[in-house]
mmCIF file of C-alpha atoms in Angstrom:
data_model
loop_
_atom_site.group_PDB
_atom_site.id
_atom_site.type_symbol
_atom_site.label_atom_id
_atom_site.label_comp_id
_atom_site.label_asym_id
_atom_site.label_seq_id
_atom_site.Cartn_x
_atom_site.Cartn_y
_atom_site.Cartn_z
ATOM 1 C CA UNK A 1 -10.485 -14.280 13.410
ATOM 2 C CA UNK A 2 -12.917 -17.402 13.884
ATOM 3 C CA UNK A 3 -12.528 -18.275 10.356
ATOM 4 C CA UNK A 4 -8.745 -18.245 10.729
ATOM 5 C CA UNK A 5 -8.677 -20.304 13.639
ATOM 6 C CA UNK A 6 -10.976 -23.002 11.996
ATOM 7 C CA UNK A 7 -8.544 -22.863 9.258
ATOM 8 C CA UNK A 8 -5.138 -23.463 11.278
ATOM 9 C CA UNK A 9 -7.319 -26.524 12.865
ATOM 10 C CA UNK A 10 -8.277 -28.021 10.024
ATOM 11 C CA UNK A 11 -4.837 -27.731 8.602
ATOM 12 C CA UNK A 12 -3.404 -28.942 11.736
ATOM 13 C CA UNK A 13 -5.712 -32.279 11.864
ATOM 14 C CA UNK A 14 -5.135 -32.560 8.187
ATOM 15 C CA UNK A 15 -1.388 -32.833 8.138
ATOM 16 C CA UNK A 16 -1.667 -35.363 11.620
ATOM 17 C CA UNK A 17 -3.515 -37.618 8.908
ATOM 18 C CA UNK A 18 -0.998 -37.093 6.201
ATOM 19 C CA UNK A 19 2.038 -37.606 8.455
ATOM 20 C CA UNK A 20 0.281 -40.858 10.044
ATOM 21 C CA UNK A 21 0.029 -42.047 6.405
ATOM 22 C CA UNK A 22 4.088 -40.877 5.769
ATOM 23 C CA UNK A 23 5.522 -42.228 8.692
ATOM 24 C CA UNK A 24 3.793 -45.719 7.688
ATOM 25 C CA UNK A 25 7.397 -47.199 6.498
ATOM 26 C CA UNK A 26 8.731 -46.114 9.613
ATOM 27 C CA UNK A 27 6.150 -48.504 12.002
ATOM 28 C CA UNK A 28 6.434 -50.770 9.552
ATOM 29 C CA UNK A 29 10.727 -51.140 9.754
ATOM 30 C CA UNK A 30 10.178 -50.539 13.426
ATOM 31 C CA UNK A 31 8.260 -53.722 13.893
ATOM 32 C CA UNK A 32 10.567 -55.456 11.801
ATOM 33 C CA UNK A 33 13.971 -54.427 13.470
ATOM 34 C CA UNK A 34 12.376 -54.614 17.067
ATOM 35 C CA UNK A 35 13.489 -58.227 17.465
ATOM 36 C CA UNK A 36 17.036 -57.806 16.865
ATOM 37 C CA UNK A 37 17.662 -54.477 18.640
ATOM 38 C CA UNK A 38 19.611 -54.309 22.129
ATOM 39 C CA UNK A 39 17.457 -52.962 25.190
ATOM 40 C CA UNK A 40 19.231 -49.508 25.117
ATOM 41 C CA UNK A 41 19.296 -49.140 21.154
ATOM 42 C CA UNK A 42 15.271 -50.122 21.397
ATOM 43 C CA UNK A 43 14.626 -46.766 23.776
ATOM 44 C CA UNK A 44 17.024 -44.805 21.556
ATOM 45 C CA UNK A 45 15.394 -46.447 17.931
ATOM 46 C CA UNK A 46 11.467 -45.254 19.803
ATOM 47 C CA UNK A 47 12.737 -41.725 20.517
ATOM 48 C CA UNK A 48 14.368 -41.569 17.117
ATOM 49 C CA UNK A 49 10.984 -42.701 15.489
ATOM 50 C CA UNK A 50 9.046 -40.156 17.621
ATOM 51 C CA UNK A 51 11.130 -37.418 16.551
ATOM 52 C CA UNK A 52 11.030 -38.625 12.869
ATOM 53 C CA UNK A 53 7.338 -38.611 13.120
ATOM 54 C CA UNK A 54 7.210 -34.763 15.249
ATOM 55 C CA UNK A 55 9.510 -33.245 12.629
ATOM 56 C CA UNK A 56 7.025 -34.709 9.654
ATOM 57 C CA UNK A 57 3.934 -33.100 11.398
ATOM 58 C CA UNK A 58 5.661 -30.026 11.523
ATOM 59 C CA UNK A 59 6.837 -29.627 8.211
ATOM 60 C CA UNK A 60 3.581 -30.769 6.439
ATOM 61 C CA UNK A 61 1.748 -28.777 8.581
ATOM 62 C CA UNK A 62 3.795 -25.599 7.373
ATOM 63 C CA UNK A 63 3.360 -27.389 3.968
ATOM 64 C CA UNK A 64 -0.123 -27.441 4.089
ATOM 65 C CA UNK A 65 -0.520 -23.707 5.595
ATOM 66 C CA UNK A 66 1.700 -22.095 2.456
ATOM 67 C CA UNK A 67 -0.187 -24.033 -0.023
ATOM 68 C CA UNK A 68 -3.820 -23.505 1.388
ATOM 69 C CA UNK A 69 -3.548 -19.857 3.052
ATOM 70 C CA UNK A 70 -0.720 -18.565 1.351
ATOM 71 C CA UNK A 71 -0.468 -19.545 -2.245
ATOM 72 C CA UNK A 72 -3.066 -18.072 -3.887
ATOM 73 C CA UNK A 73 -2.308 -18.083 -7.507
ATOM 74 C CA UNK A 74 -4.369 -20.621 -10.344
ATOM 75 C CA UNK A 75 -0.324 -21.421 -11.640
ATOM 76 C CA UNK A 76 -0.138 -25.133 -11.248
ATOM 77 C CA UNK A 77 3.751 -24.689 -12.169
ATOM 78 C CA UNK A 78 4.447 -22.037 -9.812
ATOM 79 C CA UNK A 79 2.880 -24.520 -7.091
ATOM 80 C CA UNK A 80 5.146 -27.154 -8.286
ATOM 81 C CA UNK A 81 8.130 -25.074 -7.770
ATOM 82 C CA UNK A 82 7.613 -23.596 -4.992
ATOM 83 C CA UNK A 83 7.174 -26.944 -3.327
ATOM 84 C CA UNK A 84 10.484 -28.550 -4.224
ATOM 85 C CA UNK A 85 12.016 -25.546 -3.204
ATOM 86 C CA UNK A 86 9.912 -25.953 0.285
ATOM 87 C CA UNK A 87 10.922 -29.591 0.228
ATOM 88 C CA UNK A 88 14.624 -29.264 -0.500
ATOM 89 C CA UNK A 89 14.525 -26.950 2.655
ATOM 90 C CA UNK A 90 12.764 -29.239 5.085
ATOM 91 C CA UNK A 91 14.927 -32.245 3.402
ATOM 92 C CA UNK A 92 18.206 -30.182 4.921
ATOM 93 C CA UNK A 93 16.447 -28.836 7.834
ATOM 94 C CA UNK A 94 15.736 -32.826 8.512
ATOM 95 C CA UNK A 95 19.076 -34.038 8.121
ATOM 96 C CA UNK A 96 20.567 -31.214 10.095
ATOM 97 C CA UNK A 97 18.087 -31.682 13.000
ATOM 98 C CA UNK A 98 18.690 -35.745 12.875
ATOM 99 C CA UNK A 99 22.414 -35.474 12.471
ATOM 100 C CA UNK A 100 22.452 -33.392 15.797
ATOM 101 C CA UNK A 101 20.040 -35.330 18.170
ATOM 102 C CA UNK A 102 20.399 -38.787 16.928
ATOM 103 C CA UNK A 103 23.433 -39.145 14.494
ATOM 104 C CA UNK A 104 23.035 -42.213 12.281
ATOM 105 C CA UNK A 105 19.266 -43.313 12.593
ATOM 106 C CA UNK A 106 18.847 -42.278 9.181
ATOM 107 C CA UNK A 107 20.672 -45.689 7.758
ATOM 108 C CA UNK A 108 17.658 -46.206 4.926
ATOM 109 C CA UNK A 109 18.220 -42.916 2.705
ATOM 110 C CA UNK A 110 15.611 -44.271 -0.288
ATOM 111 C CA UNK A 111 12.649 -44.274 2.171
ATOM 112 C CA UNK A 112 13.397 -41.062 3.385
ATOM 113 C CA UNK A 113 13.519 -39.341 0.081
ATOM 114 C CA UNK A 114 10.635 -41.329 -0.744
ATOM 115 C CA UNK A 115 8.451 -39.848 2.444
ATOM 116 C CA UNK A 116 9.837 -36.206 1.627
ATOM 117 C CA UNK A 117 8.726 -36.596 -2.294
ATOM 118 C CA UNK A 118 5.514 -37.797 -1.561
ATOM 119 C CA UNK A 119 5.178 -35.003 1.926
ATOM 120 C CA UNK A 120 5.598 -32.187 -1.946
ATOM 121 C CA UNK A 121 2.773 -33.800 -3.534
ATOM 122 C CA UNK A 122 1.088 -33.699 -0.992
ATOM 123 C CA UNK A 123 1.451 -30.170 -0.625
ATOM 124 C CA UNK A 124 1.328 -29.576 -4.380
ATOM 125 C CA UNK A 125 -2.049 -31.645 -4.408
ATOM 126 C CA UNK A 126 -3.834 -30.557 -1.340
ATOM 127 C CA UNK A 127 -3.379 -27.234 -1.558
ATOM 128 C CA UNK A 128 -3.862 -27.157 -5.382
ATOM 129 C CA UNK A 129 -7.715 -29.086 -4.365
ATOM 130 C CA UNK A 130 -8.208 -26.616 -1.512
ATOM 131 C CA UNK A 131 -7.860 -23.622 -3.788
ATOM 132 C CA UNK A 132 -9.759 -24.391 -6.741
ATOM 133 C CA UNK A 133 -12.777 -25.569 -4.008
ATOM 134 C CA UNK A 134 -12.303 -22.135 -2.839
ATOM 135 C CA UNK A 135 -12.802 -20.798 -6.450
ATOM 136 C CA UNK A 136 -15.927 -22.876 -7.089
ATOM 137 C CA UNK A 137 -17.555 -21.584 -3.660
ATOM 138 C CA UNK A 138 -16.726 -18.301 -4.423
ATOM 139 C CA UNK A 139 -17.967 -18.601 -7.834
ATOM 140 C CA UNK A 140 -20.966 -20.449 -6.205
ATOM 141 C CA UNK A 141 -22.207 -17.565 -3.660
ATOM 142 C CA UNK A 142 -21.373 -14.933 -6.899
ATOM 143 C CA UNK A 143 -23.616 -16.900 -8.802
ATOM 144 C CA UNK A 144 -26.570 -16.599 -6.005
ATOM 145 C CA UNK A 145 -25.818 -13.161 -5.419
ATOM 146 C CA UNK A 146 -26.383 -12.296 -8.729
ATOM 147 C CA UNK A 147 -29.402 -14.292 -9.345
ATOM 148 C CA UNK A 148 -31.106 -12.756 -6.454
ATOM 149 C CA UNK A 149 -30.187 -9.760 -8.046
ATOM 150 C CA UNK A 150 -31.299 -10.063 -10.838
ATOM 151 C CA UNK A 151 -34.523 -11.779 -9.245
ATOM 152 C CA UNK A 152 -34.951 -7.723 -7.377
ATOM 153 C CA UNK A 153 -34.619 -6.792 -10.171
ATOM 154 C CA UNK A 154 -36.973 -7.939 -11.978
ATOM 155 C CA UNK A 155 -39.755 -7.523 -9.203
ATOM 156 C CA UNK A 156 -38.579 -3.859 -9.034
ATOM 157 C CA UNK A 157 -39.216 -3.778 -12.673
ATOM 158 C CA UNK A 158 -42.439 -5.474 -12.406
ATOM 159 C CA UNK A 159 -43.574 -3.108 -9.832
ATOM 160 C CA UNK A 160 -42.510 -0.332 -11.717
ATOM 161 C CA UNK A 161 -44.572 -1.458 -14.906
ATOM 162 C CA UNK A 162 -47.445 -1.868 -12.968
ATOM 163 C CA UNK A 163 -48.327 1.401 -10.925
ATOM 164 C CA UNK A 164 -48.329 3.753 -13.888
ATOM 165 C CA UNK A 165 -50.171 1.366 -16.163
ATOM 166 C CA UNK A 166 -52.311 0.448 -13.156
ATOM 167 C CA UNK A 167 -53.066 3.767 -11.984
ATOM 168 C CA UNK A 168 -54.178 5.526 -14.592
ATOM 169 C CA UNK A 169 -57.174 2.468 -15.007
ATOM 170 C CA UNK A 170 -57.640 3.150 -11.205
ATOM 171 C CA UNK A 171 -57.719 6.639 -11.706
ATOM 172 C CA UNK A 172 -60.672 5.953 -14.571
ATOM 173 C CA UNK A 173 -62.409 3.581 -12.553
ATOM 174 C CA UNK A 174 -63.046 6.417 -9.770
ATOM 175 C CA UNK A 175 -63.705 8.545 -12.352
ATOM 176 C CA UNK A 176 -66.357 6.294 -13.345
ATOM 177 C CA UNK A 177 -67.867 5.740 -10.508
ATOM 178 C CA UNK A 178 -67.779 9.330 -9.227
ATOM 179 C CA UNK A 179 -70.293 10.320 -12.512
ATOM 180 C CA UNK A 180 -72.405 7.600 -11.388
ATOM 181 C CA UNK A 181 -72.482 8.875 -7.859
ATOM 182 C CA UNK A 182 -72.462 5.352 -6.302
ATOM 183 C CA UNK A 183 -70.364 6.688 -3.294
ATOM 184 C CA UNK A 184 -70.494 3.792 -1.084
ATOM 185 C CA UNK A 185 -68.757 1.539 -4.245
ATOM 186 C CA UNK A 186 -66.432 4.545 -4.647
ATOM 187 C CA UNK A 187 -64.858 4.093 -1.430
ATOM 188 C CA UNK A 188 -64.961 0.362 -1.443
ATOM 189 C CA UNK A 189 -63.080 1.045 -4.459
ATOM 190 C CA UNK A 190 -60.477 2.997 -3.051
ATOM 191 C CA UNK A 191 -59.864 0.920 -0.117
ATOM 192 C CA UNK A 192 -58.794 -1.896 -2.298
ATOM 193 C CA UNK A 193 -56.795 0.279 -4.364
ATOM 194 C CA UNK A 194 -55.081 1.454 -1.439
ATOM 195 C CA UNK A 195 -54.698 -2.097 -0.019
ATOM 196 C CA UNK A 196 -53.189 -3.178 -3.443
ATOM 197 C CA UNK A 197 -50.403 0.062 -3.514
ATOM 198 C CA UNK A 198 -49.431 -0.646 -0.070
ATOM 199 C CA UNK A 199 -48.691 -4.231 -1.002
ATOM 200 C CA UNK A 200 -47.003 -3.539 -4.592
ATOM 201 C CA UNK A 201 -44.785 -0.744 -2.309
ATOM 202 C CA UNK A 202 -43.812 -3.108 0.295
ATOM 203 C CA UNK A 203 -43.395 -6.231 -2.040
ATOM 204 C CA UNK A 204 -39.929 -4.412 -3.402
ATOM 205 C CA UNK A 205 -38.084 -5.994 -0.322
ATOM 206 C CA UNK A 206 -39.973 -9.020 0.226
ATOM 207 C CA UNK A 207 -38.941 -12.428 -1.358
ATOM 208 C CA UNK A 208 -41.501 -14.888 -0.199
ATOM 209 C CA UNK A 209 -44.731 -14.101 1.933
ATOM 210 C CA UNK A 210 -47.998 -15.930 3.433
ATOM 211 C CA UNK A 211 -50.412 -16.917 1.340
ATOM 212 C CA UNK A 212 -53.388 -15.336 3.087
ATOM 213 C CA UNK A 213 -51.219 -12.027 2.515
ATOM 214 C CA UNK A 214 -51.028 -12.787 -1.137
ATOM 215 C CA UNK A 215 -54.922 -14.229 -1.630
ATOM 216 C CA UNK A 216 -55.721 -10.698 0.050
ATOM 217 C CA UNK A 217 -53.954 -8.809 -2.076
ATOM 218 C CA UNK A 218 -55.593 -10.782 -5.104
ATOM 219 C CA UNK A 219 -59.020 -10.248 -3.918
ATOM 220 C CA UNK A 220 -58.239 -6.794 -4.192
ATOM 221 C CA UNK A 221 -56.892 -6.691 -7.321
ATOM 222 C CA UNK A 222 -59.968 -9.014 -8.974
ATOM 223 C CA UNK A 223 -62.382 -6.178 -6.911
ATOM 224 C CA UNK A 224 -61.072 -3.597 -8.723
ATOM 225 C CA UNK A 225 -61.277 -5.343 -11.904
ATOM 226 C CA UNK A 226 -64.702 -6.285 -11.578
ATOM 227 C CA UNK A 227 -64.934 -2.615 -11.268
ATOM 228 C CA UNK A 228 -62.945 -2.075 -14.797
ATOM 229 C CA UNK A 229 -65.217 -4.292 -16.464
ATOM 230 C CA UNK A 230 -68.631 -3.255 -15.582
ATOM 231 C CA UNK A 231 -69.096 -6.272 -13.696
ATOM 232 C CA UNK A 232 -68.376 -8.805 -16.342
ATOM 233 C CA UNK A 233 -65.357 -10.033 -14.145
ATOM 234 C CA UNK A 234 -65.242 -12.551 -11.303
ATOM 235 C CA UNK A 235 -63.184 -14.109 -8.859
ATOM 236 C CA UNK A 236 -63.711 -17.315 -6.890
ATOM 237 C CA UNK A 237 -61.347 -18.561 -3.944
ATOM 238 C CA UNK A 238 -61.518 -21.550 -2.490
ATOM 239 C CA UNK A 239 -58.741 -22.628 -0.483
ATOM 240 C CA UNK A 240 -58.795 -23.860 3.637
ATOM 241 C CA UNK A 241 -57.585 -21.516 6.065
ATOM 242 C CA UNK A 242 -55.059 -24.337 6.895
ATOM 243 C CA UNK A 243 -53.264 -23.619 4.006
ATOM 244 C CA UNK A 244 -52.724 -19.906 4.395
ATOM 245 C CA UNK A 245 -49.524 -20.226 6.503
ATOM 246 C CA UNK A 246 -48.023 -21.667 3.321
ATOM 247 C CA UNK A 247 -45.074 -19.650 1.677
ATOM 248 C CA UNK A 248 -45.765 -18.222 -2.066
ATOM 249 C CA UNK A 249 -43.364 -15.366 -4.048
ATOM 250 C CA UNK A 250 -44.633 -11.881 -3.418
ATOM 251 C CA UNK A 251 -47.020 -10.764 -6.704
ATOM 252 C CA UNK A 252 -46.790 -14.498 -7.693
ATOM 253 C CA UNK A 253 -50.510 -13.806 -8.823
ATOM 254 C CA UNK A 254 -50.630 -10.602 -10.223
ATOM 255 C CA UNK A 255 -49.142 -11.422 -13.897
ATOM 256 C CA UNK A 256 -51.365 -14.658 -13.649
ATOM 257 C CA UNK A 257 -54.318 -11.981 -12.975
ATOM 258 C CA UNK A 258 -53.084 -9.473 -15.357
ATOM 259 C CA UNK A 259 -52.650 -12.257 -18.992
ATOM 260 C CA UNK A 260 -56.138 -13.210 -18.203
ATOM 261 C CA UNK A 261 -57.068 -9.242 -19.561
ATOM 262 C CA UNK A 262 -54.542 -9.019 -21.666
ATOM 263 C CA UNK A 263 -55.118 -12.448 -23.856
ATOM 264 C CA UNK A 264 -58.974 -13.063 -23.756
ATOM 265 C CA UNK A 265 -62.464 -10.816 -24.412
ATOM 266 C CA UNK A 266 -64.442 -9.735 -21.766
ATOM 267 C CA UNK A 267 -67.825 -8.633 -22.720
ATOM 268 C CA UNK A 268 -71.497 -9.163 -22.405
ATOM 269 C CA UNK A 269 -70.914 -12.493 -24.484
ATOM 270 C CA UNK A 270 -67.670 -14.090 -22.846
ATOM 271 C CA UNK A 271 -68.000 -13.267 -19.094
ATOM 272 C CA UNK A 272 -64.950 -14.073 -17.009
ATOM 273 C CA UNK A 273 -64.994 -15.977 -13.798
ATOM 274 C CA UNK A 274 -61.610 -16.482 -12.503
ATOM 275 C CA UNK A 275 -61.375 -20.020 -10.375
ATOM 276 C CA UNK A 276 -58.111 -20.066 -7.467
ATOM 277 C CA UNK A 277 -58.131 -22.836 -4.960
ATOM 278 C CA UNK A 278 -55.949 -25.977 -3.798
ATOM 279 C CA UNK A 279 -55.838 -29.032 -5.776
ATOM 280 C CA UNK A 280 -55.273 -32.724 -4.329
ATOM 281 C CA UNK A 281 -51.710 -31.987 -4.584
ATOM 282 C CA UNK A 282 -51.292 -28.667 -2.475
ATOM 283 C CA UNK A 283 -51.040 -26.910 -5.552
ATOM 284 C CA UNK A 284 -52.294 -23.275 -5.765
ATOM 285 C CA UNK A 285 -54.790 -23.605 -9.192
ATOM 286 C CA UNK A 286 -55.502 -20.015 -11.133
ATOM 287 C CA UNK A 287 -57.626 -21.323 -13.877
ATOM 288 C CA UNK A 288 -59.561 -19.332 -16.110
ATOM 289 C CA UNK A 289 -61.625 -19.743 -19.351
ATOM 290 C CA UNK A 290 -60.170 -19.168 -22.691
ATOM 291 C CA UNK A 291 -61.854 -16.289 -24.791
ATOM 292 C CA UNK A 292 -59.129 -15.632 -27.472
ATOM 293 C CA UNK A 293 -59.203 -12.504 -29.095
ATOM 294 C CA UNK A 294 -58.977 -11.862 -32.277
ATOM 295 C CA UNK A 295 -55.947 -10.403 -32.690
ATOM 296 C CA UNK A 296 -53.241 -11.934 -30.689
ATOM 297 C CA UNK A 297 -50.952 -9.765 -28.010
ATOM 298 C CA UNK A 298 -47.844 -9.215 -28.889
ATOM 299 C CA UNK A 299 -46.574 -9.848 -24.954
ATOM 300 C CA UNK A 300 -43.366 -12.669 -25.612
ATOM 301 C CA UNK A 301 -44.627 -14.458 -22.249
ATOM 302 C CA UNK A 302 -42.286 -12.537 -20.807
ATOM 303 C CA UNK A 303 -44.432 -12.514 -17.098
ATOM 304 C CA UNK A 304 -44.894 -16.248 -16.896
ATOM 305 C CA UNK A 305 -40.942 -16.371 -17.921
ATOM 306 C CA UNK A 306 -40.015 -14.338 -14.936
ATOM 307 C CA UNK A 307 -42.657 -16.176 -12.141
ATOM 308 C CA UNK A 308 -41.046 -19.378 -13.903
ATOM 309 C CA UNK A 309 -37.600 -17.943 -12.640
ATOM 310 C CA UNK A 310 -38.719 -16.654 -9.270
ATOM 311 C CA UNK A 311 -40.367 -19.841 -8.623
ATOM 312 C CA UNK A 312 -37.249 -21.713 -9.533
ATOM 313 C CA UNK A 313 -34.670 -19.160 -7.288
ATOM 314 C CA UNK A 314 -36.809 -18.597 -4.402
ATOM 315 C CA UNK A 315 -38.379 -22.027 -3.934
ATOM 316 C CA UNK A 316 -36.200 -24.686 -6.470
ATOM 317 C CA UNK A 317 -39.835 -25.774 -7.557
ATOM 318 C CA UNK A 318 -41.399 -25.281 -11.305
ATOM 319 C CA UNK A 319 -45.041 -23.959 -11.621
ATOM 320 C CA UNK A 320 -46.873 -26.155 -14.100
ATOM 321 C CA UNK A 321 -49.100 -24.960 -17.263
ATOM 322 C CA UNK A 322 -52.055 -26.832 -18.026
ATOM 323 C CA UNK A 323 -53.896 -25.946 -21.151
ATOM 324 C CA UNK A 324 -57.175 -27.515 -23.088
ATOM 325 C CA UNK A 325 -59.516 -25.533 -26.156
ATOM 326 C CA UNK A 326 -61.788 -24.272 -23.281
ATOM 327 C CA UNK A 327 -59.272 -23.260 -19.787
ATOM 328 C CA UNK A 328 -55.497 -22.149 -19.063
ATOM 329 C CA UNK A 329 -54.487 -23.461 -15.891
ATOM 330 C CA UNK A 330 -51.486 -22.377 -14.115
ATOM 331 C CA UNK A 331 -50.301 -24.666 -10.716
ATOM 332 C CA UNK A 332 -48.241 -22.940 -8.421
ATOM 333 C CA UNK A 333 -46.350 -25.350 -5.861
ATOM 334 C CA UNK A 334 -46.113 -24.176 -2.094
ATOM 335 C CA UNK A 335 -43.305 -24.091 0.535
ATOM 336 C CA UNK A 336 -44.013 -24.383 4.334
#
């Protein structure tokens, strides 16, 4: 109902401007014929203009309501024809009104046929604008609907590759530590696991989160990896606290995390330290060193594809890759 309202009004201030641009000719004569018009025939030549100028409002007001509320089809021909026929119409409805109330104002025909063609194009090209800027907002808000969901998705699916994969290396990392009895590492182990399961469960309906919430959630995840590799994994953060109110994507880090197992060694020989802090730009920096192994993953980037795309929906920022023989660098821009 409010949208309908809004609509009348701006049709209604729309065709005052149109009718003040029509009913120019008619000021224009009026100024001209002033000086050699009686005293009674200037009241009567006024009244006559006001009415001319009423009966204009009215008609490309309708005009303007058929075209913009009514017409709904893309035909640009069916437009055109149904305006002449609305035109014709008002044209007689005009006449007959004029004829009644003031018989014989109408002495310059031409001008008046004139204002009445260009009150159809008016309605032909108005409402012809109006619809297809209805089309492109529709399209518009389709679009964004279906990038955001295809942007669930793809978390969904990201979620949904991670806890089986995940859990059966959780489930050997207790196992692990269970034969080695070290229960107070066991349950350290397990609270992080259950911190990280909790956060890949709730991340499903979350677009953008804190970044405390997501540095948490990382130093989680690089705890239980240290686990997974016998302690040849590390994580260093190093970012202020007045930067954890920042906004990041939910899981932003985890694929970042996740390539640094999949494409390098880890061993004895190539220990990994993984380095995430701010840089002089209020990036987010996860850097790591670059052990390639020797037979490359077949992976397609897909991961850094899809944060590309989240970053890019959810934010309208691009991350930035920064790579040398000895560290991949991935910057990750921030939104208050």
């Amino acid at each position: 109902m409010t949208n309908n309202k809004k609509n009348v009004s701006n049709i209604l201030l729309l065709s005052l401007v149109c009718t003040l641009f029509i009913s120019y000719p008619n000021i224009l004569f009026l100024n001209m014929d002033w000086h050699y018009l009686a005293a009674d025939a200037k009241v009567h030549y006024i009244n006559s203009t006001l009415i001319r100028f009423l009966l204009f409002w009215g008609f490309i007001f309708v005009s303007l309501f058929i075209n913009q509320q009514i017409l709904k089809t893309h035909s640009l021909k069916t437009r055109i024809i149904s305006n002449i026929l609305y035109t014709l119409f008002a044209f007689g409805v005009y006449k007959g009104v004029t004829t009644l109330i003031c018989p014989g104002f109408d002495c310059r025909l031409i001008i008046l046929t004139f204002q009445f063609v260009v009150l159809g194009m008016m309605g032909v090209f108005l409402g012809y604008t109006d619809y297809l800027n209805r089309i492109h907002k529709k399209k518009e808000e389709e679009l964004k609907q279906l990038q955001m969901e295809s942007l669930q998705s793809r978390c969904t699916a990201l979620t949904n590759q991670i806890n089986p994969h995940f859990f059966f290396n959780a489930l050997n990392g207790i196992s692990s530590l269970v034969r080695k009895k070290d229960d107070k590492l066991a349950l350290c182990y397990i609270d992080h696991l259950s911190d990280i399961f909790r956060y890949i469960l709730q991340s499903e309906h979350k677009g953008l989160v804190r970044l405390g919430e997501e540095l948490d959630f990382a130093r989680s995840f690089s705890e239980v990896m240290q686990v997974r590799y016998a302690g040849k994994w590390d994580a260093t953060f190093d970012v202020p606290d007045e930067y954890m109110d920042l906004c990041i994507p939910v899981l932003a880090l985890l694929p970042l995390i996740e390539n640094v197992g999949v494409h390098n060694m880890i061993d004895s020989e190539h220990r990994m330290t993984i380095r995430i802090y701010m840089n002089e730009n209020k990036e987010l920096v996860v850097s790591n060193p670059i052990f390639p192994k020797q037979f490359k993953q077949d992976t397609h980037g897909t991961g850094l594809k899809n944060l590309e795309k989240r970053f890019q929906l959810l934010m309208d920022k691009k991350i930035r890759i920064e790579k040398t023989a000895t560290e991949f660098s991935v910057l990750l821009p921030l939104k208050k």
